[in-house]
Amino acid sequence: MLTVGLTQYLVLAAFLFCCGLFVMTTKRNAVGILIGVELVLNAACLNLVAFSRYRVGTIDGQIAALFIIVLAAAEAAVAIAIFVNYYRMLATIDADKGDELRG
Amino acid sequence: MSGEALAFYLVAALAAGSALGCVIATNIVRMAMCLLGTLGAVALLYFLLSANFLAVIQLVVYAGGTLILIVFGIMVTSRTYGEKLKPRTSEALIGTIVVLALFAGLVAILLRAPWTPVAPTEPSNSVAQIGQELLGTYLVPFELASVLLLAVMIGAAYLAQPAKKE
Amino acid sequence: MGSILRKVAFPIFLVGVAAIIGIAWAPALLCGTVDSIRDDLGTWYKWDLRGERPTLTVGNIRQYLEGSIEGQFAPAAHVRFGHSTAVAFAYVLWPLQFRITRDVLAVVGVVGFVSLFAMFAIWWERKVAARMQSRLGPMRVGGWHGWAQSLADGLKLLQKEDIFIEGADRPLFRMAAYVAFVPALGLFIALPFSAAWIARDLDVGLIFIFAMFGVGVLGVLIAGWASNNKWSMFGAMREACQMISYEIPLGFALLVPVMTVGTLRLTTIGDLQSGGFQTWLGFRNPFLLAAALIFFVATLASCKRAPFDLPEAESELVAGFHTEYSGFRWALFFFAEYAEMFAAGALAAILFFGAWYSPLPAAWGESWRHGPLWQQALHGVVFSGPLWLIGKGIFFVYVQMWLRWTLPRIRLDQVMYACVQVMLPLAMLVLLANTFWEWLVPNRSVLGMAANAVCTAVGAVVVLAIIGISIYGFVNRRRLVGTLAVKHLPGA
C-alpha cells in the first residue's frame, strides 16, 4: 500500500467508472447524462495510461487516450447541439419527457 | 510513505470526492463544477504517471473546451435558475445496488489478478516521441480523426441553427 | 512635513525596490550555497551523488562552515565562521536542501510577485489613463503622485461588506472567484523569469500556460451564472464566446515559434535568443514577426482588454459578469486579469523578443557570471537576468494599457468577425508560410540572413522611435500641451 502500483490506479479508475455509470443511468437532465459519459471516458483513459506506464512500457496507451479525448470533445459538441434542439421542441431538458415519436 | 505515494492518495481522494459530488448533486451546475474537479484531478494523475503532454492536453481540451461547452449547454437549456431534477427513488435504489455490485466485482478481480509486478519502465515519453507515433504507426487514425472533427463541426453547426420561422 | 516627505519619497522608493530585489535574490544565493556544500562534501565523503541524494544533517553543515571536518579537507574559497555563527547559519541552510522547501519558497515568491505587480499595475493604469486624457490621476494618497492609492484601495475593499444575492447559489458564487483566480496564479509555475528562476521547468511548459488561460474562462462563466442576474449572464456568455474564439488564433500563433525552435520548453526557447538583438526569434523572418503581432492581439482578447472589453463594458452592462461581486471577491477578478496581462506580456517576450536577455550578446559578459557578487549583479542588469524579463513584461503591459485608453470598444459581432474571418485565416497563412520557409530556406543562406537583417532593422527602428519619443516628451514636459506638469495640489 505504501508504494503506488498499478492496482491503485485501476481501483480508482473503476470507482470513477461506477460513478459515471450511476450518473448516466439515473439523472434525468440530459446534460447530466452527458456528464456521466465524460466520467466514464475519463476512467477509461486513466486505465489506458496506467497500463501503458506500468505494464507495456511504450506510449501506445497515451496515444489511445489522446484519441479518446479528441473524440469525447467531438461527441460533446454534437450532443449539446442535439440537446439545444430538444429543448427548443419540448421546452424542457428532462430526458424522460422525450417519449413521443412525433416532433 | 514516499512523496509520490502521498501525492497520489491526495489526488485520488480529490478525484473520488469530485466524482461522488457529481453523483450526489442535484443542481446541474454543481455537477459541472464537480466534473471540473474530476478532470483537474485526472490531469494531475497523468502528471504523476509521467504523461506530461497528455495532462496538459486534458486541461486544454477537456477542462478548457468540453467543459465550457457543457456549461454553455446548461445555460441555454435551463428553464429556471437552480432547477432541481431529482431521479425517482426506485430508479436511484436499483441504480445504487447495481453500481455497488459492479464496483465490488471489479475490485475483487483487480485485487486478485496476477499482475506480475513489473518495475515501472523508464518514462521516456517526450513530446517528440508522441509526435512520431502519431505520424508513424497511427497515421490512419490521425487522419480519420481530423475528417471526423470536420464532420462534427459541420454537423453541430447545422443542428444548432436557429429554427426557421415559416 | 509634506515637502520633506516629497523629497525623500523617491529615494525611499528606490530603496524599497532594492530591498525587494535583495529579498528575492537571497534565497537563490543560499540555495546555491547549499548545493555547493553538498557537492563538496559528496566528493570528500565519496557519496554516490548519482542516485538518491543523501540528506545533509545540521552537523555536516556546521562542520563545513567551521572548517572542522576531520582529515585534510580544505574546500576552496572557504570562509571560516565562528562556532555560534556556524550553528545559526547551519540551521538556516538545512531546510533549503529539500525540494519541498524550495517549492514552498517559489510559491510564496510567485504569490508575492503577483500581488505586488497587481497593486502597481492598478495605480499605473490610472496614471496612464489620466495622462492620456489630459488629467493627472491619483495625486494625493501617500504624497508623490498618489503611489499609495492601490494600498488604500486594497484596505477599503478588505473591509467592505460581503454581499450575497438573494437566491444566488452561495458556494458557486464563492467558487467562481477562486476558479478564475487560481489558474492565473498557477501559470506562473511554468513561467521562467530567467534560465534558473523557474518553479518547475516543465517540458510542456508552453501548453501548460495555454491551458491555464483556457481554464480561467470557466471561472468567469460560473461567476455570471451564480449571480442570478440576467445581465451578468449575458456578459459572461459574451465573454466566454470571445475568449474561446480567440484561443484558436492564439494557438496557431504559438505554433509558429515552436515549429521554428522544435521544443515546447520555455527555457530552451529563451536560451536560443542569447546572442543579441538579431537573434531574437521575432526578427528571424517576417512570418515570426507577424505571428508575434497575432499573438499579441489574441492575448488582448483573451485578457478581456480593450478594444475587446465587451464583458466589462461599463457603459452597457453595469459591470458585466462581476456586477454582483463586492469587496475582496471583486478584487480577485482584477488580480487575475492583471496577472494574466503580465503573463501574456512575459510570454510574448520569451517567445519572440529575447526572453530575459538584453540586446547585447550574452557572450560578452560571460566572465562576469562567475565572479564576485557585485559582478553577478552587474551581469544581471546589463546582460541577462530576471529584471530584463520583468521589464519587457511591464513594457507589453504598458502597450496593452495604451491600447485600452486609445481605441474604442468594438461590438461583439465585429469581434467575432475579426476573429474568424480575419485573424484565423491570417494565422493559418503565417503558419503555412513559416513551414515552407523553414523547409526551404536554411538559416545561414543569403535569403535567411537578409530577412533577419530586414526584420531586425524594423524592430530596431520601432524600439528607437519609442525611446526617442519618450525622451522628447520627458525633456519638453513643461512645454507640450496636455502634459500638465504642475505643482502639487494644496493640502497634499
Coordinates of N, CA and C in Angstrom, one line a residue, chain A residues 1-2 12 14 19-20 27 29 43 45-46 57 60 63 69-70 75 78-79 81 86 90-92 94 96-97 100:
Chain A
M1 N 0.8 -1.2 0.0 CA 0.0 0.0 0.0 C 0.8 1.3 0.0
L2 N 2.1 1.1 0.5 CA 2.9 2.3 0.6 C 3.5 2.8 -0.7
L12 N -9.0 3.1 -8.7 CA -9.5 4.5 -8.8 C -10.3 4.6 -10.1
A14 N -11.8 2.3 -11.7 CA -13.1 1.5 -11.6 C -14.1 2.3 -10.8
C19 N -19.1 5.6 -10.8 CA -19.8 6.8 -10.5 C -20.4 7.3 -11.8
G20 N -19.6 7.3 -12.9 CA -20.2 7.7 -14.2 C -21.3 6.9 -14.7
K27 N -29.7 10.1 -13.9 CA -30.0 11.5 -14.0 C -31.1 11.8 -15.0
N29 N -31.7 15.0 -16.2 CA -31.3 16.1 -17.1 C -30.3 15.5 -18.1
A43 N -12.4 7.7 -16.9 CA -12.0 6.4 -16.3 C -11.2 5.5 -17.2
C45 N -9.7 6.4 -20.0 CA -8.4 7.0 -20.3 C -7.3 6.7 -19.2
L46 N -7.8 6.9 -18.0 CA -6.9 6.7 -16.9 C -6.4 5.3 -16.9
G57 N 5.1 -0.3 -21.3 CA 6.4 0.3 -21.5 C 6.4 1.3 -22.7
D60 N 1.8 3.6 -26.2 CA 0.5 3.4 -27.0 C -0.7 3.8 -26.2
I63 N -1.3 7.5 -26.6 CA -1.9 7.8 -27.9 C -3.4 7.5 -27.9
I69 N -9.7 11.6 -25.9 CA -10.1 13.0 -25.6 C -10.6 13.7 -26.8
V70 N -10.0 13.5 -27.9 CA -10.5 14.2 -29.1 C -11.9 13.8 -29.5
E75 N -17.9 14.4 -29.6 CA -19.2 13.9 -29.2 C -19.9 14.8 -28.4
V78 N -21.6 17.5 -30.6 CA -22.9 17.1 -31.3 C -24.0 16.9 -30.3
A79 N -23.6 16.4 -29.1 CA -24.7 16.1 -28.1 C -25.3 17.4 -27.6
A81 N -25.6 20.1 -29.3 CA -26.4 20.6 -30.4 C -27.8 19.9 -30.4
Y86 N -33.6 19.7 -28.8 CA -34.6 19.0 -27.9 C -35.3 20.0 -27.0
L90 N -39.3 20.7 -27.0 CA -40.2 20.2 -25.9 C -40.2 21.2 -24.7
A91 N -39.4 22.3 -24.8 CA -39.4 23.3 -23.7 C -38.9 22.7 -22.4
T92 N -38.3 21.6 -22.4 CA -37.7 21.0 -21.2 C -36.5 20.2 -21.5
D94 N -35.7 17.6 -19.6 CA -35.9 16.3 -18.9 C -35.9 15.2 -19.9
D96 N -36.8 12.2 -19.6 CA -37.9 11.3 -19.6 C -39.1 11.8 -20.4
K97 N -39.1 13.1 -20.7 CA -40.3 13.6 -21.4 C -40.2 13.4 -22.9
E100 N -42.3 10.6 -27.1 CA -43.2 10.5 -28.2 C -42.4 10.5 -29.5

